[in-house]
Amino acid sequence: MLTIGLTGGIGSGKTAASDLFSKLGVPIIDADIIGHQTTQVGHTAYHRIRSQWSDCFTSSGKIDRSALRRKVFSNPEELAKLEDILHPAIQAEIEEQKKQLSKEKHDYCLIVIPLLLEKQWQHLVDKIIVVDIPEALQIDRTVQRDKIDSAEVESILSRQATREERLRAADFIIDNSGEIEELVARVSEVDALIRSERRLG
């Protein structure tokens, strides 16, 4: 079974693309969902986060994600501490899900990893799909989706890989600058290419 990473900058349409792959029968492993699960009560990562940032929890014992984000993203050392807790747990769960899926008859699985290049997680995948749109469109779509101003989006973009870096790393590129029908067609095309490569290989 091939393991295909799907990535792209903020507002590029990674979720829309991965949903379309799922409709084509491709199993999806989502790093963001796994990351959320690892911070639930009872998980080892949860207890480590609580011991490190006890002031970032609600009265019911849940992580106050907004407070934790504010604390770590303004401090590189604190962010590194959080990543040291979360990233090994996320990678271990990705590997476990890959192992389970390998027992089934799939040509490939898709791992959605927004910061695949930034965190240098390429070792987790065999090939990379990049969902690509121009930066100006990224800003417009994210402003509309998240109801934040363009300056905040530009700040997020500055911490992500550049469009050029992602395109250089891509084995497959999905242009999502057009209408949904074009995205559907391109996802189907890439799916057929991957399945063909898998069978020929």
XYZ file of C-alpha atoms in Angstrom:
201
model
C 0.000 0.000 0.000
C 1.349 3.387 -0.991
C 1.245 6.174 1.553
C 0.456 9.559 0.024
C 0.838 12.792 1.964
C -1.558 15.630 1.191
C -0.522 19.132 2.150
C -1.032 22.776 1.211
C -1.016 26.226 2.724
C -3.792 27.740 4.807
C -6.983 28.261 2.814
C -5.831 26.092 -0.075
C -8.671 23.572 0.241
C -6.975 20.533 1.769
C -10.169 19.404 3.484
C -12.256 19.748 0.319
C -9.681 17.709 -1.604
C -9.334 14.992 1.045
C -13.138 14.680 1.265
C -13.220 14.040 -2.483
C -10.508 11.379 -2.193
C -12.543 9.770 0.582
C -15.591 9.627 -1.708
C -13.422 7.706 -4.174
C -12.807 5.061 -1.512
C -9.398 6.254 -0.335
C -8.819 5.776 3.416
C -7.838 9.041 5.114
C -5.509 9.564 8.062
C -5.805 13.156 9.322
C -2.933 14.487 11.433
C -5.055 17.349 12.775
C -7.758 14.957 14.014
C -5.097 12.775 15.630
C -3.558 15.866 17.228
C -6.925 16.781 18.703
C -7.400 13.235 20.028
C -4.010 13.239 21.733
C -5.030 16.234 23.839
C -8.161 14.597 25.218
C -8.463 13.781 28.918
C -6.704 10.525 29.732
C -4.109 10.626 26.973
C -0.464 10.782 28.069
C 0.029 14.009 26.099
C -2.890 15.614 27.939
C -1.271 15.016 31.329
C 2.095 16.309 30.143
C 0.470 19.471 28.779
C -1.429 19.987 32.030
C 1.740 19.692 34.095
C 3.474 22.227 31.829
C 0.679 24.790 31.301
C -1.819 24.328 34.123
C -3.190 27.852 33.607
C -4.440 26.901 30.120
C -7.263 24.654 31.289
C -10.967 25.271 31.848
C -12.716 24.626 35.152
C -13.987 21.322 33.713
C -10.435 20.151 33.047
C -10.376 20.591 29.273
C -7.545 22.348 27.471
C -8.352 25.990 26.729
C -6.984 25.827 23.197
C -7.177 29.568 22.606
C -5.201 30.300 25.766
C -2.632 27.620 24.940
C -2.237 28.948 21.385
C -1.678 32.484 22.651
C 0.930 31.266 25.115
C 2.984 29.060 22.801
C 2.790 30.817 19.444
C 4.254 34.007 20.854
C 7.164 32.086 22.401
C 9.299 29.759 20.238
C 10.678 27.914 23.266
C 7.188 27.176 24.586
C 6.041 26.086 21.114
C 9.006 23.713 20.885
C 8.031 22.188 24.254
C 4.466 21.600 23.052
C 5.644 20.065 19.791
C 8.019 17.772 21.692
C 4.962 16.454 23.521
C 2.517 16.248 20.618
C 4.561 15.297 17.573
C 5.865 11.899 18.742
C 2.349 10.952 19.846
C 0.851 12.040 16.514
C 3.492 10.235 14.473
C 3.077 7.048 16.505
C -0.678 7.076 15.880
C -0.175 7.742 12.158
C 2.134 4.726 11.974
C -0.392 2.601 13.874
C -3.211 3.591 11.502
C -0.969 2.893 8.490
C -0.209 -0.561 9.898
C -3.897 -1.328 10.340
C -4.776 -0.127 6.836
C -1.953 -2.179 5.301
C -3.843 -5.303 6.368
C -6.705 -4.275 4.087
C -6.717 -4.226 0.278
C -6.077 -0.591 -0.583
C -3.952 0.768 -3.406
C -3.012 3.689 -1.191
C -3.982 5.740 1.820
C -3.932 9.514 2.155
C -2.334 11.220 5.148
C -3.426 14.840 5.505
C -0.549 16.750 7.120
C -0.887 20.549 6.857
C 2.702 21.193 8.003
C 4.278 18.207 6.251
C 7.220 20.192 4.902
C 7.562 22.658 7.758
C 7.951 19.847 10.298
C 9.957 17.661 7.910
C 7.619 14.682 8.156
C 8.298 13.502 4.594
C 9.611 10.203 5.994
C 6.020 9.257 6.836
C 4.926 9.181 3.176
C 5.945 7.711 -0.179
C 4.697 10.588 -2.342
C 3.287 14.080 -1.828
C 0.175 15.800 -3.191
C 0.131 19.581 -2.888
C -3.156 21.474 -3.050
C -2.128 24.731 -4.669
C -3.667 28.190 -5.042
C -2.134 31.667 -5.433
C -1.271 33.423 -2.179
C -3.758 36.257 -2.786
C -6.549 33.688 -3.058
C -5.329 31.955 0.100
C -5.709 35.237 1.962
C -9.159 35.990 0.524
C -10.548 32.528 1.259
C -9.125 32.386 4.782
C -10.444 35.858 5.653
C -13.930 34.788 4.504
C -13.790 31.377 6.173
C -12.284 32.303 9.536
C -13.564 35.900 9.822
C -10.095 37.253 10.561
C -8.261 40.164 8.981
C -5.752 39.777 6.165
C -2.822 40.834 8.380
C -3.414 37.804 10.613
C -3.544 35.505 7.592
C -0.314 36.999 6.259
C 1.309 36.357 9.636
C 0.275 32.684 9.433
C 1.575 32.468 5.863
C 4.940 33.828 6.950
C 5.357 30.805 9.248
C 4.462 28.273 6.558
C 6.487 26.891 3.673
C 6.373 29.108 0.617
C 4.284 28.179 -2.394
C 7.503 27.536 -4.342
C 8.853 25.189 -1.653
C 5.655 23.144 -1.662
C 5.545 22.909 -5.452
C 9.166 21.735 -5.577
C 8.333 18.935 -3.125
C 5.173 17.825 -4.952
C 4.792 14.577 -6.854
C 1.239 15.596 -7.763
C -0.252 19.097 -7.840
C -3.949 19.831 -7.445
C -4.831 23.338 -8.643
C -7.751 24.524 -6.515
C -7.981 28.075 -7.805
C -11.104 27.383 -9.858
C -14.609 26.051 -9.277
C -15.495 22.903 -7.326
C -16.141 20.999 -10.557
C -12.519 21.559 -11.564
C -11.329 20.300 -8.178
C -13.470 17.163 -8.533
C -11.983 16.490 -11.962
C -8.388 17.008 -10.819
C -8.799 14.806 -7.726
C -10.226 12.033 -9.927
C -7.300 12.427 -12.324
C -4.688 12.232 -9.536
C -6.482 9.257 -7.962
C -6.351 7.396 -11.294
C -2.638 8.221 -11.725
C -1.760 6.938 -8.248
C -3.747 3.719 -8.695
C -2.119 3.156 -12.082
C 1.378 3.688 -10.638
C 0.588 1.343 -7.764
C -0.519 -1.453 -10.073
C 2.374 -0.987 -12.479
C 4.820 -0.870 -9.585
